[in-house]
PDB file of C-alpha atoms in Angstrom:
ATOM      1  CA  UNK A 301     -16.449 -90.069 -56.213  1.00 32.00           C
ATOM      2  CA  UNK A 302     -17.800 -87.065 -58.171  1.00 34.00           C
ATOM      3  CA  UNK A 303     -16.454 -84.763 -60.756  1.00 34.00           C
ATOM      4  CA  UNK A 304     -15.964 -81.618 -60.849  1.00 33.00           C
ATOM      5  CA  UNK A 305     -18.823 -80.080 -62.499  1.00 33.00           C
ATOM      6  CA  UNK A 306     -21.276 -81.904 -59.839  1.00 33.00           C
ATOM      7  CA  UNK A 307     -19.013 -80.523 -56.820  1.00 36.00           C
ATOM      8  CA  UNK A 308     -19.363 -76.788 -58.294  1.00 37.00           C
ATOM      9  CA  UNK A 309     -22.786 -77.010 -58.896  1.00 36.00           C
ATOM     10  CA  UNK A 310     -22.957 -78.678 -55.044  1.00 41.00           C
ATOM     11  CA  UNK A 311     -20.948 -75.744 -53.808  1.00 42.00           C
ATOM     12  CA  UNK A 312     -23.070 -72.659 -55.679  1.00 42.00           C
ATOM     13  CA  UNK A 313     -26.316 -74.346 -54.720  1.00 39.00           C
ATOM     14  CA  UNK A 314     -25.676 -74.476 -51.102  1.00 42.00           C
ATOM     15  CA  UNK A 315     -24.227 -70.839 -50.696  1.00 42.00           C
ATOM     16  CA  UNK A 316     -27.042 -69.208 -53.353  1.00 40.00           C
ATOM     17  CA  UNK A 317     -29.853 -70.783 -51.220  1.00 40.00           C
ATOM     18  CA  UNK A 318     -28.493 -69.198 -48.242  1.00 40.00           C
ATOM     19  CA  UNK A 319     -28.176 -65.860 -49.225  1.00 39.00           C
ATOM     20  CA  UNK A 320     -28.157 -64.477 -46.156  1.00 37.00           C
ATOM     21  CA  UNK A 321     -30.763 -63.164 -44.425  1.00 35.00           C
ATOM     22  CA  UNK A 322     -33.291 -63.666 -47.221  1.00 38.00           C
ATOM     23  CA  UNK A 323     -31.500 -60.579 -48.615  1.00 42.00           C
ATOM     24  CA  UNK A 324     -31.890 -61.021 -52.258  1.00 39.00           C
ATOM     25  CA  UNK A 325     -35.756 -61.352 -51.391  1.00 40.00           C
ATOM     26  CA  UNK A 326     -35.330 -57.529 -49.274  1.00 39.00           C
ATOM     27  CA  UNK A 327     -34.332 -56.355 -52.929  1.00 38.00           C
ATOM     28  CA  UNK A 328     -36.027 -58.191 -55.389  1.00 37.00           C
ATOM     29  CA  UNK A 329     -37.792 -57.792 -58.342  1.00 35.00           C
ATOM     30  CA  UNK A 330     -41.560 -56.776 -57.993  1.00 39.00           C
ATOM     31  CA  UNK A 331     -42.780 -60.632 -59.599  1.00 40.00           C
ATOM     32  CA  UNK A 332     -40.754 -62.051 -56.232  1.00 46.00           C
ATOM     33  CA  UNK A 333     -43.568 -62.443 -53.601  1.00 54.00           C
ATOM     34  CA  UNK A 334     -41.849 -60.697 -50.532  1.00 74.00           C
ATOM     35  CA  UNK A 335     -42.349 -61.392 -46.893  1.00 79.00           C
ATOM     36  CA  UNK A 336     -42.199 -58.793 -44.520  1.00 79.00           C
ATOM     37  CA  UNK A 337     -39.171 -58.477 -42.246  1.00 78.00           C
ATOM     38  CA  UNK A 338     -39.759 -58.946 -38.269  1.00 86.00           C
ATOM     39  CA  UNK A 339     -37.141 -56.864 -36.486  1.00 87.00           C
ATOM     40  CA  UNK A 340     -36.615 -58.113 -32.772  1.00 94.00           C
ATOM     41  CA  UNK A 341     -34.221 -56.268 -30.389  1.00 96.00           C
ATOM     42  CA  UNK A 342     -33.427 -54.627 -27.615  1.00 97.00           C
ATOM     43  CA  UNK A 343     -32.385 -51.069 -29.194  1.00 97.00           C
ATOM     44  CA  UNK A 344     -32.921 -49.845 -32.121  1.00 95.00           C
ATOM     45  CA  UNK A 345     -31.459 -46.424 -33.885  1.00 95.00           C
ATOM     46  CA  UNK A 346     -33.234 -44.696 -37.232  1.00 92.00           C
ATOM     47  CA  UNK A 347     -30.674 -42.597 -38.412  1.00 92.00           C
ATOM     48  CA  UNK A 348     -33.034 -40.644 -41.519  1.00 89.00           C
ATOM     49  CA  UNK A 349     -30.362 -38.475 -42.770  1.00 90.00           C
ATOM     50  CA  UNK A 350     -27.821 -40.885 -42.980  1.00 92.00           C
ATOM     51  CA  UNK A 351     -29.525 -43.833 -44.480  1.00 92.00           C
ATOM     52  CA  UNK A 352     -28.764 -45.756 -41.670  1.00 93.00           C
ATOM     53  CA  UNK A 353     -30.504 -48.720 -38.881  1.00 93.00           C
ATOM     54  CA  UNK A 354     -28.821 -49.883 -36.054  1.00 95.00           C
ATOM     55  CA  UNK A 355     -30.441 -52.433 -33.958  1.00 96.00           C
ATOM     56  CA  UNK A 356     -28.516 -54.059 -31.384  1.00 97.00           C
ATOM     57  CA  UNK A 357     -28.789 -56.392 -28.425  1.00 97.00           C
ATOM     58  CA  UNK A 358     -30.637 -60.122 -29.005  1.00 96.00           C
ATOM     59  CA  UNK A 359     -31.242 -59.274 -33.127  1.00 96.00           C
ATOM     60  CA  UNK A 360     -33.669 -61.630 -34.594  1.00 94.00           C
ATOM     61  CA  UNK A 361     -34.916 -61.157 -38.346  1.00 87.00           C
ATOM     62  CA  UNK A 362     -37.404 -62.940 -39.288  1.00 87.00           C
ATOM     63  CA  UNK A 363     -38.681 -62.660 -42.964  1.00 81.00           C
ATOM     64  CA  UNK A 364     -41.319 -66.251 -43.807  1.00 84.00           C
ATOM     65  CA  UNK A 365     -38.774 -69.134 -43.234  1.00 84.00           C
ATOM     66  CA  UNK A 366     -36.060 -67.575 -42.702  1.00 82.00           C
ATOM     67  CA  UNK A 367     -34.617 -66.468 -39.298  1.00 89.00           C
ATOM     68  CA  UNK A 368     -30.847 -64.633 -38.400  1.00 88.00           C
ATOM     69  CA  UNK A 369     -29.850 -63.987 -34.933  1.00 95.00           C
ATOM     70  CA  UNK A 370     -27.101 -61.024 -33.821  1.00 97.00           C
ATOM     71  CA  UNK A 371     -25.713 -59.239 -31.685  1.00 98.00           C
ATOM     72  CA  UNK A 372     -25.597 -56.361 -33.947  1.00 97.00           C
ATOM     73  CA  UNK A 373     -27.475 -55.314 -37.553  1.00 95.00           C
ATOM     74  CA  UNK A 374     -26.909 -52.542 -39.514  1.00 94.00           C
ATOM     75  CA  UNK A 375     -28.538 -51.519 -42.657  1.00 90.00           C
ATOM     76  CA  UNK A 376     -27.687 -49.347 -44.993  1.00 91.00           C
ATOM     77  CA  UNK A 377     -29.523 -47.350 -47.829  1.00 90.00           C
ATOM     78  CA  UNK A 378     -28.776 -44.663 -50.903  1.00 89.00           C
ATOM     79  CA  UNK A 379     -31.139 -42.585 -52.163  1.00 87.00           C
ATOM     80  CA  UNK A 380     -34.026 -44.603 -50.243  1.00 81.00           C
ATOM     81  CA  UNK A 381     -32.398 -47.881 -51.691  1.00 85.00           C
ATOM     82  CA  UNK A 382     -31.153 -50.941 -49.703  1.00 83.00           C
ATOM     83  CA  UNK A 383     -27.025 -50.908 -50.264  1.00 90.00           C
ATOM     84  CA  UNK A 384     -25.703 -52.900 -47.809  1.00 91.00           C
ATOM     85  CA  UNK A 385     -26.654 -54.956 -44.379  1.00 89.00           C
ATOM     86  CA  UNK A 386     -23.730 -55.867 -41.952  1.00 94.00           C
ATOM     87  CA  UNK A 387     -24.757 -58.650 -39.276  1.00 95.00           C
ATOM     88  CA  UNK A 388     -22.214 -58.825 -36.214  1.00 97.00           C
ATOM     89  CA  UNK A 389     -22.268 -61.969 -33.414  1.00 96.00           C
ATOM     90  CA  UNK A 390     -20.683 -64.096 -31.422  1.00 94.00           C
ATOM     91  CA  UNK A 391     -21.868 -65.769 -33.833  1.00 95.00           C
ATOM     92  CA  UNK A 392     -24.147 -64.567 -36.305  1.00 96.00           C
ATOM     93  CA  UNK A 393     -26.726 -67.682 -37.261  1.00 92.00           C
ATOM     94  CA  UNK A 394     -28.964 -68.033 -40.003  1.00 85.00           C
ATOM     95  CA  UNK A 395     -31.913 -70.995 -40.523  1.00 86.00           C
ATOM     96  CA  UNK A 396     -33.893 -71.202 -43.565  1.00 81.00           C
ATOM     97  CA  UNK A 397     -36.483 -74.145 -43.567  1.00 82.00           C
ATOM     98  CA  UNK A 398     -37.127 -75.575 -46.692  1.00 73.00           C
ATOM     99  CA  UNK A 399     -39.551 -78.050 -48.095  1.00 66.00           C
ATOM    100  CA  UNK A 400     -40.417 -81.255 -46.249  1.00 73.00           C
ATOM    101  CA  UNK A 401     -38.064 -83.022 -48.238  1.00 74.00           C
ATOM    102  CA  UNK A 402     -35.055 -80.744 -47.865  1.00 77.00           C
ATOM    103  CA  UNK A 403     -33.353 -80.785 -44.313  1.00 82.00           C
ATOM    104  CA  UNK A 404     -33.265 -77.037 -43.016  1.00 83.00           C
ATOM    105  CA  UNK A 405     -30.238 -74.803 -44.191  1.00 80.00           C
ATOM    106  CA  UNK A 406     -27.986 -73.271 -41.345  1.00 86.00           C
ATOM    107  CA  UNK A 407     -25.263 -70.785 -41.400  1.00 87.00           C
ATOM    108  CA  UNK A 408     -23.150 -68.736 -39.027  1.00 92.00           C
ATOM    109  CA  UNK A 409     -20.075 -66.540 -38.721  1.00 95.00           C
ATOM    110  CA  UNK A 410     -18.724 -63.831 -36.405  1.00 96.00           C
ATOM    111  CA  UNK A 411     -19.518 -60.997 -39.270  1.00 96.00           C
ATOM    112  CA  UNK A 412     -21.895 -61.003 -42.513  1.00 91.00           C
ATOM    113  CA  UNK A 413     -21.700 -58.457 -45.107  1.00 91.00           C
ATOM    114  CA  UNK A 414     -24.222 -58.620 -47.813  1.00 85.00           C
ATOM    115  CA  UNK A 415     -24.129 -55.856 -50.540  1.00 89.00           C
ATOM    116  CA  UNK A 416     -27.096 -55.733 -52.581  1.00 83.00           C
ATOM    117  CA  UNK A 417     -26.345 -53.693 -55.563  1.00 86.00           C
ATOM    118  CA  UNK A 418     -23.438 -55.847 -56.277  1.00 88.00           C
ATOM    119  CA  UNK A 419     -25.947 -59.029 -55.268  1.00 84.00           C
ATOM    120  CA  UNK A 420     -22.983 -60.015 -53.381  1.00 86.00           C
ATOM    121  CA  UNK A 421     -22.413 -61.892 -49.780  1.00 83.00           C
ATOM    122  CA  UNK A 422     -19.527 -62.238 -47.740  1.00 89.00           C
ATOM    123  CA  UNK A 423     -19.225 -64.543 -44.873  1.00 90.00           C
ATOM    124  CA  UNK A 424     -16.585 -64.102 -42.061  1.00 92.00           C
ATOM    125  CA  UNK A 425     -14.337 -65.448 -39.616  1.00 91.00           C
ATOM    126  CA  UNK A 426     -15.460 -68.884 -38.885  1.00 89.00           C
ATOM    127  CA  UNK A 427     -17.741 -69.062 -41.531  1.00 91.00           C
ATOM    128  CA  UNK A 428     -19.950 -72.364 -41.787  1.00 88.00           C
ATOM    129  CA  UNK A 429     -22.677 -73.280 -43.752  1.00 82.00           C
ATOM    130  CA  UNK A 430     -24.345 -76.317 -43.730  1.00 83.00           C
ATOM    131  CA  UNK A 431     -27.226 -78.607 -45.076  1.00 80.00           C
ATOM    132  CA  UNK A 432     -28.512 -81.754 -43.594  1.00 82.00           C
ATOM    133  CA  UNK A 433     -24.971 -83.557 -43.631  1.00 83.00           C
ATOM    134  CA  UNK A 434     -23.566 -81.666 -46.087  1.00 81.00           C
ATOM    135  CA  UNK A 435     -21.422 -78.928 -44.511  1.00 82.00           C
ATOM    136  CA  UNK A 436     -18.768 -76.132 -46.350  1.00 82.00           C
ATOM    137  CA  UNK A 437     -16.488 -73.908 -44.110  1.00 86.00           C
ATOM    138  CA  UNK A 438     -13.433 -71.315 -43.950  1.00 87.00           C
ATOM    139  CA  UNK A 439     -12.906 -68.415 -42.643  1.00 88.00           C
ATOM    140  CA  UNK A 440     -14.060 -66.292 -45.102  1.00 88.00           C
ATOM    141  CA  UNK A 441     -17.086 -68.002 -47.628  1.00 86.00           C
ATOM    142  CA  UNK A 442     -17.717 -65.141 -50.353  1.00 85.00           C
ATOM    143  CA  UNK A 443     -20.931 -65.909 -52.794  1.00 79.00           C
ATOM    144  CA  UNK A 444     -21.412 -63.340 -55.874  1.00 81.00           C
ATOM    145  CA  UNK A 445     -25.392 -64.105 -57.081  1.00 75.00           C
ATOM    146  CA  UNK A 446     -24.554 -62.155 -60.570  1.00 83.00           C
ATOM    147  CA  UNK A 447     -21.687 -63.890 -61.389  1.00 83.00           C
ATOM    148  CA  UNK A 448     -22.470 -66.869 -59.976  1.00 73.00           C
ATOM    149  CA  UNK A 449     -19.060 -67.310 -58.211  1.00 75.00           C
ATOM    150  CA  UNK A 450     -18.296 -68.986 -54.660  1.00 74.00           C
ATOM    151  CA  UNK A 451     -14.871 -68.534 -53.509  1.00 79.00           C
ATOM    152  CA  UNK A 452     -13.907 -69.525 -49.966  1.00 78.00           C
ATOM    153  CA  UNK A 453     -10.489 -68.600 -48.346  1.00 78.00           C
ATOM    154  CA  UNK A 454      -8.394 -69.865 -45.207  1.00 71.00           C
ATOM    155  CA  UNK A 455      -7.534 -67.525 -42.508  1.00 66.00           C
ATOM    156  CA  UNK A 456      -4.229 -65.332 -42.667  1.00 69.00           C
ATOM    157  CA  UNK A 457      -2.392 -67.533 -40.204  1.00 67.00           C
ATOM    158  CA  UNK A 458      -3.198 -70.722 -42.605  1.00 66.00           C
ATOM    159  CA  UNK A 459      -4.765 -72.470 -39.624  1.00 70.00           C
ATOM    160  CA  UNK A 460      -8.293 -72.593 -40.653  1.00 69.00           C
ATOM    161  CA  UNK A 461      -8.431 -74.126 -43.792  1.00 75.00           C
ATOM    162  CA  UNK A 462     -11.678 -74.842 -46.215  1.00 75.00           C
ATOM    163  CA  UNK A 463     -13.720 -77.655 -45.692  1.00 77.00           C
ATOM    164  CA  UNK A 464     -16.255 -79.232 -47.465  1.00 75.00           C
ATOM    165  CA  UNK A 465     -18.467 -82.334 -47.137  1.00 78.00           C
ATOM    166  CA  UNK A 466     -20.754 -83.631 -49.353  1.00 77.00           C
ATOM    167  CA  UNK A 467     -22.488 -86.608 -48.642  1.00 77.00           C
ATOM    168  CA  UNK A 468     -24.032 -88.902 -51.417  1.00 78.00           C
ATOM    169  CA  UNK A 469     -27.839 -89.615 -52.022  1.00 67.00           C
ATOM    170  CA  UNK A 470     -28.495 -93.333 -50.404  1.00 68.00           C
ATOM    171  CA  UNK A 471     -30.510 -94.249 -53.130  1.00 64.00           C
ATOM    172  CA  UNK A 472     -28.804 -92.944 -56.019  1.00 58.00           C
ATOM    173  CA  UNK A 473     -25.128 -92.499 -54.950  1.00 56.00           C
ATOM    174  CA  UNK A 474     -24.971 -89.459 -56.525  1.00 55.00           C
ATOM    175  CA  UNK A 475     -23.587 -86.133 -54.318  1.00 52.00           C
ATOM    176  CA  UNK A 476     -26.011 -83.311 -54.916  1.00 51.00           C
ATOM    177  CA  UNK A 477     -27.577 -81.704 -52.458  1.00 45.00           C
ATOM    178  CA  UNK A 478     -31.529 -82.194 -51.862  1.00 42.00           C
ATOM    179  CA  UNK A 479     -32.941 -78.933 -52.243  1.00 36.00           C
ATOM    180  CA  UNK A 480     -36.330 -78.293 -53.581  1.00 33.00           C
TER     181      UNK A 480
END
């Protein structure tokens, strides 16, 4: 059994070390060593005046370990500064590999909204994320990097509810997760 402390920290530590798409990396500070982002698609639309990327059809971003597939990803900037990326798939699926030690990190959902002002991201509509064995889902999985806050919902009709499962360390017992 764990407590509740253990179980938030679980929770936070899963969904900040997703933060999809690498995106907190795409608007980080200068000491964060940043990658640069690999754009594959079929189309892709630069809309200058409007602050605005489209690229559509087979999306994959790539930025070091990290890797998101879409059908759709749109980015948005004000006054030459990332504000917001929307991914859109059937589903949308993000991989991070970590360390040896640390099984991979995997998430997916039809839509992902990440705001980066606000530091904030929003996963929707069948919304999993999930970590070796460990695994948290709903239908909508909201993380808030400032404020440190994970809140995940169950859709409107009640029938997907939230899920989590957290596994214990074999050796120890003890339910954290293994990251690096």
């Amino acid at each position: 059994m764990f407590n509740n402390f253990s179980h938030q920290i679980t929770l936070k530590t899963m969904v900040a070390a997703i933060l999809l798409l690498s995106m907190t990396s795409l608007s980080a500070a200068p000491k964060a060593p940043i990658e640069p982002i690999n754009i594959d698609a079929d189309n892709a639309k630069i809309l200058e005046k409007e602050g605005k990327s489209i690229y559509t059809g087979n999306v994959v971003l790539v930025q070091g370990a990290t890797k998101v597939t879409a059908d759709k990803i749109t980015v948005l900037s004000k006054n030459g500064k990332l504000s917001q990326i929307v991914a859109e798939g059937s589903p949308v699926t993000y991989q991070q590999a970590n360390q040896p030690k640390a099984p991979d990190i995997k998430a997916e959902a039809t839509l992902v909204e990440y705001y980066a002002l606000e530091k904030r991201i929003v996963l929707l509509n069948n919304a999993k994320l999930t970590q070796g064995k460990n695994s948290f889902s709903g239908n909508r999985i909201e993380y808030n990097a400032i404020s440190e806050v994970v809140t995940a919902s169950q859709s409107k009709t009640g029938k997907e509810r939230v899920r989590v499962t957290i596994q214990p360390d074999k050796k120890s017992g003890d339910t954290k997760l293994q990251l690096p």
